[in-house]
Amino acid sequence: MARIPLIDVATSTETEEHIYKRFPSNLVRGLLRTTPEIANGYLDLGKALSGSPLPPKLREMTILRVGVLTHSPYEWMQHIDIAKLVHVGDKEVIAVKSGEYGKLTDQEAAMLQFVDEVVAKPKATDTFDLALANLGEQGLATVTLLVGHYMMTARFLETLNIDLDKNATSWENA
């Protein structure tokens, strides 16, 4: 059970209801405990990151790895089915869970090693050059923002103990 009451959509304002409908989830019910502007800004960034030029498979592997490293079952629940839809197979899921990247492509392994380092410390040093070589400037910058966004999300979810949704939510309405 959440540590603070989440917004009750049945008694919410029209603005809150509109924001909730963008991404109907307990996460958004929690975000609406801040302000509508913050909740909308969060959703805008998430939507932009989901539509970035980074290949969807790499995006979802990044998000799932952040979920593992930050002990956030909510992120895993929201993204595992999306990951499978964008061709993250069993081999990749096992690697994301275990942190053993030997069976992945060079690009996937370099990216996930970079994710591991960015989650562990504020500045990637050891993995930066290899990740840059494998992802390019735009890919590296996008992965860095993805890690930050989903670390923030995990901290919000876990600190407030926001309950898992019954089903994953999609970005169709966002």
PDB file of C-alpha atoms in Angstrom:
ATOM      1  CA  MET A   1       0.000   0.000   0.000  1.00  0.00           C
ATOM      2  CA  ALA A   2       1.268   3.444  -0.888  1.00  0.00           C
ATOM      3  CA  ARG A   3       2.819   5.446   1.941  1.00  0.00           C
ATOM      4  CA  ILE A   4       0.744   8.519   1.012  1.00  0.00           C
ATOM      5  CA  PRO A   5      -2.767   8.497  -0.435  1.00  0.00           C
ATOM      6  CA  LEU A   6      -2.776   8.522  -4.223  1.00  0.00           C
ATOM      7  CA  ILE A   7      -5.133  10.818  -6.108  1.00  0.00           C
ATOM      8  CA  ASP A   8      -8.597   9.291  -6.351  1.00  0.00           C
ATOM      9  CA  VAL A   9      -9.504   9.626  -9.994  1.00  0.00           C
ATOM     10  CA  ALA A  10     -13.221   9.522  -9.176  1.00  0.00           C
ATOM     11  CA  THR A  11     -12.923  12.772  -7.208  1.00  0.00           C
ATOM     12  CA  SER A  12     -10.101  14.411  -9.150  1.00  0.00           C
ATOM     13  CA  THR A  13     -10.249  17.694 -10.996  1.00  0.00           C
ATOM     14  CA  GLU A  14     -10.818  17.771 -14.741  1.00  0.00           C
ATOM     15  CA  THR A  15      -7.122  18.595 -15.253  1.00  0.00           C
ATOM     16  CA  GLU A  16      -6.001  15.702 -13.050  1.00  0.00           C
ATOM     17  CA  GLU A  17      -8.364  13.324 -14.836  1.00  0.00           C
ATOM     18  CA  HIS A  18      -6.986  14.425 -18.218  1.00  0.00           C
ATOM     19  CA  ILE A  19      -3.402  13.796 -17.060  1.00  0.00           C
ATOM     20  CA  TYR A  20      -4.351  10.430 -15.569  1.00  0.00           C
ATOM     21  CA  LYS A  21      -5.950   9.372 -18.865  1.00  0.00           C
ATOM     22  CA  ARG A  22      -2.643  10.065 -20.664  1.00  0.00           C
ATOM     23  CA  PHE A  23      -1.073   7.130 -18.792  1.00  0.00           C
ATOM     24  CA  PRO A  24      -3.661   5.550 -16.482  1.00  0.00           C
ATOM     25  CA  SER A  25      -1.589   4.046 -13.697  1.00  0.00           C
ATOM     26  CA  ASN A  26      -0.799   4.189 -10.027  1.00  0.00           C
ATOM     27  CA  LEU A  27       2.415   5.970 -10.972  1.00  0.00           C
ATOM     28  CA  VAL A  28       0.422   8.898 -12.385  1.00  0.00           C
ATOM     29  CA  ARG A  29      -1.923   8.866  -9.398  1.00  0.00           C
ATOM     30  CA  GLY A  30       1.206   9.336  -7.303  1.00  0.00           C
ATOM     31  CA  LEU A  31       2.684  11.976  -9.600  1.00  0.00           C
ATOM     32  CA  LEU A  32      -0.524  13.962  -9.270  1.00  0.00           C
ATOM     33  CA  ARG A  33       0.263  14.374  -5.552  1.00  0.00           C
ATOM     34  CA  THR A  34       2.833  16.944  -6.765  1.00  0.00           C
ATOM     35  CA  THR A  35       1.299  19.331  -9.312  1.00  0.00           C
ATOM     36  CA  PRO A  36      -0.378  18.862 -12.690  1.00  0.00           C
ATOM     37  CA  GLU A  37       2.569  20.662 -14.325  1.00  0.00           C
ATOM     38  CA  ILE A  38       5.089  18.238 -12.806  1.00  0.00           C
ATOM     39  CA  ALA A  39       2.992  15.193 -13.707  1.00  0.00           C
ATOM     40  CA  ASN A  40       2.557  16.454 -17.289  1.00  0.00           C
ATOM     41  CA  GLY A  41       6.256  17.279 -17.605  1.00  0.00           C
ATOM     42  CA  TYR A  42       7.183  13.812 -16.383  1.00  0.00           C
ATOM     43  CA  LEU A  43       4.828  12.221 -18.923  1.00  0.00           C
ATOM     44  CA  ASP A  44       6.104  14.474 -21.710  1.00  0.00           C
ATOM     45  CA  LEU A  45       9.690  13.370 -21.041  1.00  0.00           C
ATOM     46  CA  GLY A  46       8.716   9.701 -20.845  1.00  0.00           C
ATOM     47  CA  LYS A  47       6.803   9.941 -24.118  1.00  0.00           C
ATOM     48  CA  ALA A  48       9.709  11.722 -25.822  1.00  0.00           C
ATOM     49  CA  LEU A  49      12.164   9.094 -24.607  1.00  0.00           C
ATOM     50  CA  SER A  50       9.904   6.275 -25.784  1.00  0.00           C
ATOM     51  CA  GLY A  51       9.827   7.856 -29.250  1.00  0.00           C
ATOM     52  CA  SER A  52      13.544   8.598 -29.463  1.00  0.00           C
ATOM     53  CA  PRO A  53      15.677   7.324 -32.358  1.00  0.00           C
ATOM     54  CA  LEU A  54      17.325   4.781 -30.023  1.00  0.00           C
ATOM     55  CA  PRO A  55      16.255   1.330 -31.253  1.00  0.00           C
ATOM     56  CA  PRO A  56      13.293   0.148 -29.168  1.00  0.00           C
ATOM     57  CA  LYS A  57      15.080  -3.077 -28.217  1.00  0.00           C
ATOM     58  CA  LEU A  58      17.969  -1.121 -26.701  1.00  0.00           C
ATOM     59  CA  ARG A  59      15.569   1.296 -25.005  1.00  0.00           C
ATOM     60  CA  GLU A  60      13.637  -1.485 -23.320  1.00  0.00           C
ATOM     61  CA  MET A  61      16.775  -3.369 -22.295  1.00  0.00           C
ATOM     62  CA  THR A  62      18.014  -0.161 -20.672  1.00  0.00           C
ATOM     63  CA  ILE A  63      14.769   0.387 -18.781  1.00  0.00           C
ATOM     64  CA  LEU A  64      14.602  -3.217 -17.607  1.00  0.00           C
ATOM     65  CA  ARG A  65      18.220  -3.109 -16.400  1.00  0.00           C
ATOM     66  CA  VAL A  66      17.561   0.079 -14.447  1.00  0.00           C
ATOM     67  CA  GLY A  67      14.532  -1.668 -12.933  1.00  0.00           C
ATOM     68  CA  VAL A  68      16.723  -4.580 -11.845  1.00  0.00           C
ATOM     69  CA  LEU A  69      19.488  -2.398 -10.434  1.00  0.00           C
ATOM     70  CA  THR A  70      17.088  -0.111  -8.558  1.00  0.00           C
ATOM     71  CA  HIS A  71      14.956  -2.996  -7.257  1.00  0.00           C
ATOM     72  CA  SER A  72      11.845  -1.648  -8.934  1.00  0.00           C
ATOM     73  CA  PRO A  73       9.354  -4.375  -9.797  1.00  0.00           C
ATOM     74  CA  TYR A  74       6.977  -1.687 -11.094  1.00  0.00           C
ATOM     75  CA  GLU A  75       9.343  -0.782 -13.946  1.00  0.00           C
ATOM     76  CA  TRP A  76       9.800  -4.452 -14.811  1.00  0.00           C
ATOM     77  CA  MET A  77       6.041  -5.058 -14.793  1.00  0.00           C
ATOM     78  CA  GLN A  78       5.377  -2.044 -17.024  1.00  0.00           C
ATOM     79  CA  HIS A  79       8.131  -2.856 -19.539  1.00  0.00           C
ATOM     80  CA  ILE A  80       8.674  -6.620 -19.864  1.00  0.00           C
ATOM     81  CA  ASP A  81       5.819  -7.102 -22.335  1.00  0.00           C
ATOM     82  CA  ILE A  82       6.913  -4.062 -24.345  1.00  0.00           C
ATOM     83  CA  ALA A  83      10.430  -5.493 -24.404  1.00  0.00           C
ATOM     84  CA  LYS A  84       9.166  -8.788 -25.783  1.00  0.00           C
ATOM     85  CA  LEU A  85       7.151  -6.943 -28.449  1.00  0.00           C
ATOM     86  CA  VAL A  86      10.341  -5.215 -29.657  1.00  0.00           C
ATOM     87  CA  HIS A  87      12.237  -8.517 -29.851  1.00  0.00           C
ATOM     88  CA  VAL A  88      14.009  -8.686 -26.508  1.00  0.00           C
ATOM     89  CA  GLY A  89      14.301 -12.461 -26.294  1.00  0.00           C
ATOM     90  CA  ASP A  90      14.897 -14.857 -23.433  1.00  0.00           C
ATOM     91  CA  LYS A  91      18.672 -14.625 -23.837  1.00  0.00           C
ATOM     92  CA  GLU A  92      18.573 -10.850 -23.438  1.00  0.00           C
ATOM     93  CA  VAL A  93      16.128 -10.998 -20.514  1.00  0.00           C
ATOM     94  CA  ILE A  94      18.427 -13.420 -18.678  1.00  0.00           C
ATOM     95  CA  ALA A  95      21.398 -11.136 -19.319  1.00  0.00           C
ATOM     96  CA  VAL A  96      19.495  -8.056 -18.147  1.00  0.00           C
ATOM     97  CA  LYS A  97      18.518  -9.857 -14.936  1.00  0.00           C
ATOM     98  CA  SER A  98      21.915 -11.426 -14.236  1.00  0.00           C
ATOM     99  CA  GLY A  99      24.328  -8.754 -15.450  1.00  0.00           C
ATOM    100  CA  GLU A 100      26.183 -11.361 -17.503  1.00  0.00           C
ATOM    101  CA  TYR A 101      26.496  -9.931 -20.996  1.00  0.00           C
ATOM    102  CA  GLY A 102      28.751 -12.482 -22.753  1.00  0.00           C
ATOM    103  CA  LYS A 103      26.001 -13.789 -25.044  1.00  0.00           C
ATOM    104  CA  LEU A 104      24.780 -10.372 -26.179  1.00  0.00           C
ATOM    105  CA  THR A 105      25.851  -8.348 -29.188  1.00  0.00           C
ATOM    106  CA  ASP A 106      28.788  -6.003 -28.663  1.00  0.00           C
ATOM    107  CA  GLN A 107      26.406  -3.037 -28.811  1.00  0.00           C
ATOM    108  CA  GLU A 108      24.017  -4.481 -26.234  1.00  0.00           C
ATOM    109  CA  ALA A 109      26.830  -5.470 -23.879  1.00  0.00           C
ATOM    110  CA  ALA A 110      28.573  -2.080 -24.130  1.00  0.00           C
ATOM    111  CA  MET A 111      25.290  -0.289 -23.505  1.00  0.00           C
ATOM    112  CA  LEU A 112      24.352  -2.391 -20.479  1.00  0.00           C
ATOM    113  CA  GLN A 113      27.829  -2.066 -18.977  1.00  0.00           C
ATOM    114  CA  PHE A 114      27.415   1.694 -19.361  1.00  0.00           C
ATOM    115  CA  VAL A 115      23.964   1.503 -17.712  1.00  0.00           C
ATOM    116  CA  ASP A 116      25.467  -0.431 -14.806  1.00  0.00           C
ATOM    117  CA  GLU A 117      28.134   2.216 -14.289  1.00  0.00           C
ATOM    118  CA  VAL A 118      25.750   5.183 -14.584  1.00  0.00           C
ATOM    119  CA  VAL A 119      23.383   3.637 -12.045  1.00  0.00           C
ATOM    120  CA  ALA A 120      26.295   2.934  -9.674  1.00  0.00           C
ATOM    121  CA  LYS A 121      27.913   6.358  -9.831  1.00  0.00           C
ATOM    122  CA  PRO A 122      27.070   9.793 -11.207  1.00  0.00           C
ATOM    123  CA  LYS A 123      29.750   9.866 -13.907  1.00  0.00           C
ATOM    124  CA  ALA A 124      30.548   7.018 -16.259  1.00  0.00           C
ATOM    125  CA  THR A 125      34.261   6.756 -16.928  1.00  0.00           C
ATOM    126  CA  ASP A 126      35.296   3.135 -17.475  1.00  0.00           C
ATOM    127  CA  THR A 127      32.515   2.288 -19.937  1.00  0.00           C
ATOM    128  CA  PHE A 128      32.048   5.640 -21.664  1.00  0.00           C
ATOM    129  CA  ASP A 129      34.342   5.205 -24.693  1.00  0.00           C
ATOM    130  CA  LEU A 130      33.086   1.723 -25.546  1.00  0.00           C
ATOM    131  CA  ALA A 131      29.465   2.797 -25.183  1.00  0.00           C
ATOM    132  CA  LEU A 132      30.112   5.866 -27.349  1.00  0.00           C
ATOM    133  CA  ALA A 133      31.741   3.714 -30.030  1.00  0.00           C
ATOM    134  CA  ASN A 134      28.758   1.334 -30.035  1.00  0.00           C
ATOM    135  CA  LEU A 135      25.878   3.772 -29.622  1.00  0.00           C
ATOM    136  CA  GLY A 136      27.120   7.012 -31.180  1.00  0.00           C
ATOM    137  CA  GLU A 137      26.649  10.419 -29.613  1.00  0.00           C
ATOM    138  CA  GLN A 138      22.870  10.545 -29.891  1.00  0.00           C
ATOM    139  CA  GLY A 139      22.446   6.996 -28.606  1.00  0.00           C
ATOM    140  CA  LEU A 140      24.766   7.563 -25.667  1.00  0.00           C
ATOM    141  CA  ALA A 141      23.040  10.805 -24.700  1.00  0.00           C
ATOM    142  CA  THR A 142      19.623   9.141 -24.975  1.00  0.00           C
ATOM    143  CA  VAL A 143      20.659   6.136 -22.877  1.00  0.00           C
ATOM    144  CA  THR A 144      22.032   8.515 -20.238  1.00  0.00           C
ATOM    145  CA  LEU A 145      18.682  10.334 -20.060  1.00  0.00           C
ATOM    146  CA  LEU A 146      16.777   7.036 -20.005  1.00  0.00           C
ATOM    147  CA  VAL A 147      18.845   5.856 -17.046  1.00  0.00           C
ATOM    148  CA  GLY A 148      18.256   9.112 -15.179  1.00  0.00           C
ATOM    149  CA  HIS A 149      14.538   9.161 -15.922  1.00  0.00           C
ATOM    150  CA  TYR A 150      13.985   5.587 -14.811  1.00  0.00           C
ATOM    151  CA  MET A 151      16.218   5.955 -11.746  1.00  0.00           C
ATOM    152  CA  MET A 152      14.071   8.937 -10.743  1.00  0.00           C
ATOM    153  CA  THR A 153      10.959   6.881 -11.433  1.00  0.00           C
ATOM    154  CA  ALA A 154      12.217   3.964  -9.344  1.00  0.00           C
ATOM    155  CA  ARG A 155      13.067   6.231  -6.430  1.00  0.00           C
ATOM    156  CA  PHE A 156       9.619   7.824  -6.603  1.00  0.00           C
ATOM    157  CA  LEU A 157       7.836   4.461  -6.828  1.00  0.00           C
ATOM    158  CA  GLU A 158       9.875   2.734  -4.159  1.00  0.00           C
ATOM    159  CA  THR A 159      10.002   5.614  -1.674  1.00  0.00           C
ATOM    160  CA  LEU A 160       6.247   6.114  -1.858  1.00  0.00           C
ATOM    161  CA  ASN A 161       5.672   2.344  -2.064  1.00  0.00           C
ATOM    162  CA  ILE A 162       3.329   2.763  -5.016  1.00  0.00           C
ATOM    163  CA  ASP A 163       1.428  -0.441  -5.695  1.00  0.00           C
ATOM    164  CA  LEU A 164       1.812  -2.368  -8.930  1.00  0.00           C
ATOM    165  CA  ASP A 165      -0.983  -1.885 -11.394  1.00  0.00           C
ATOM    166  CA  LYS A 166      -3.099  -4.883 -12.319  1.00  0.00           C
ATOM    167  CA  ASN A 167      -1.920  -4.530 -15.926  1.00  0.00           C
ATOM    168  CA  ALA A 168       0.791  -2.643 -17.753  1.00  0.00           C
ATOM    169  CA  THR A 169      -0.165   0.729 -19.225  1.00  0.00           C
ATOM    170  CA  SER A 170       0.689   1.849 -22.747  1.00  0.00           C
ATOM    171  CA  TRP A 171       1.654   5.197 -24.229  1.00  0.00           C
ATOM    172  CA  GLU A 172      -1.246   5.071 -26.704  1.00  0.00           C
ATOM    173  CA  ASN A 173      -3.087   7.931 -25.002  1.00  0.00           C
ATOM    174  CA  ALA A 174      -0.099   9.922 -23.800  1.00  0.00           C
TER     175      ALA A 174
END
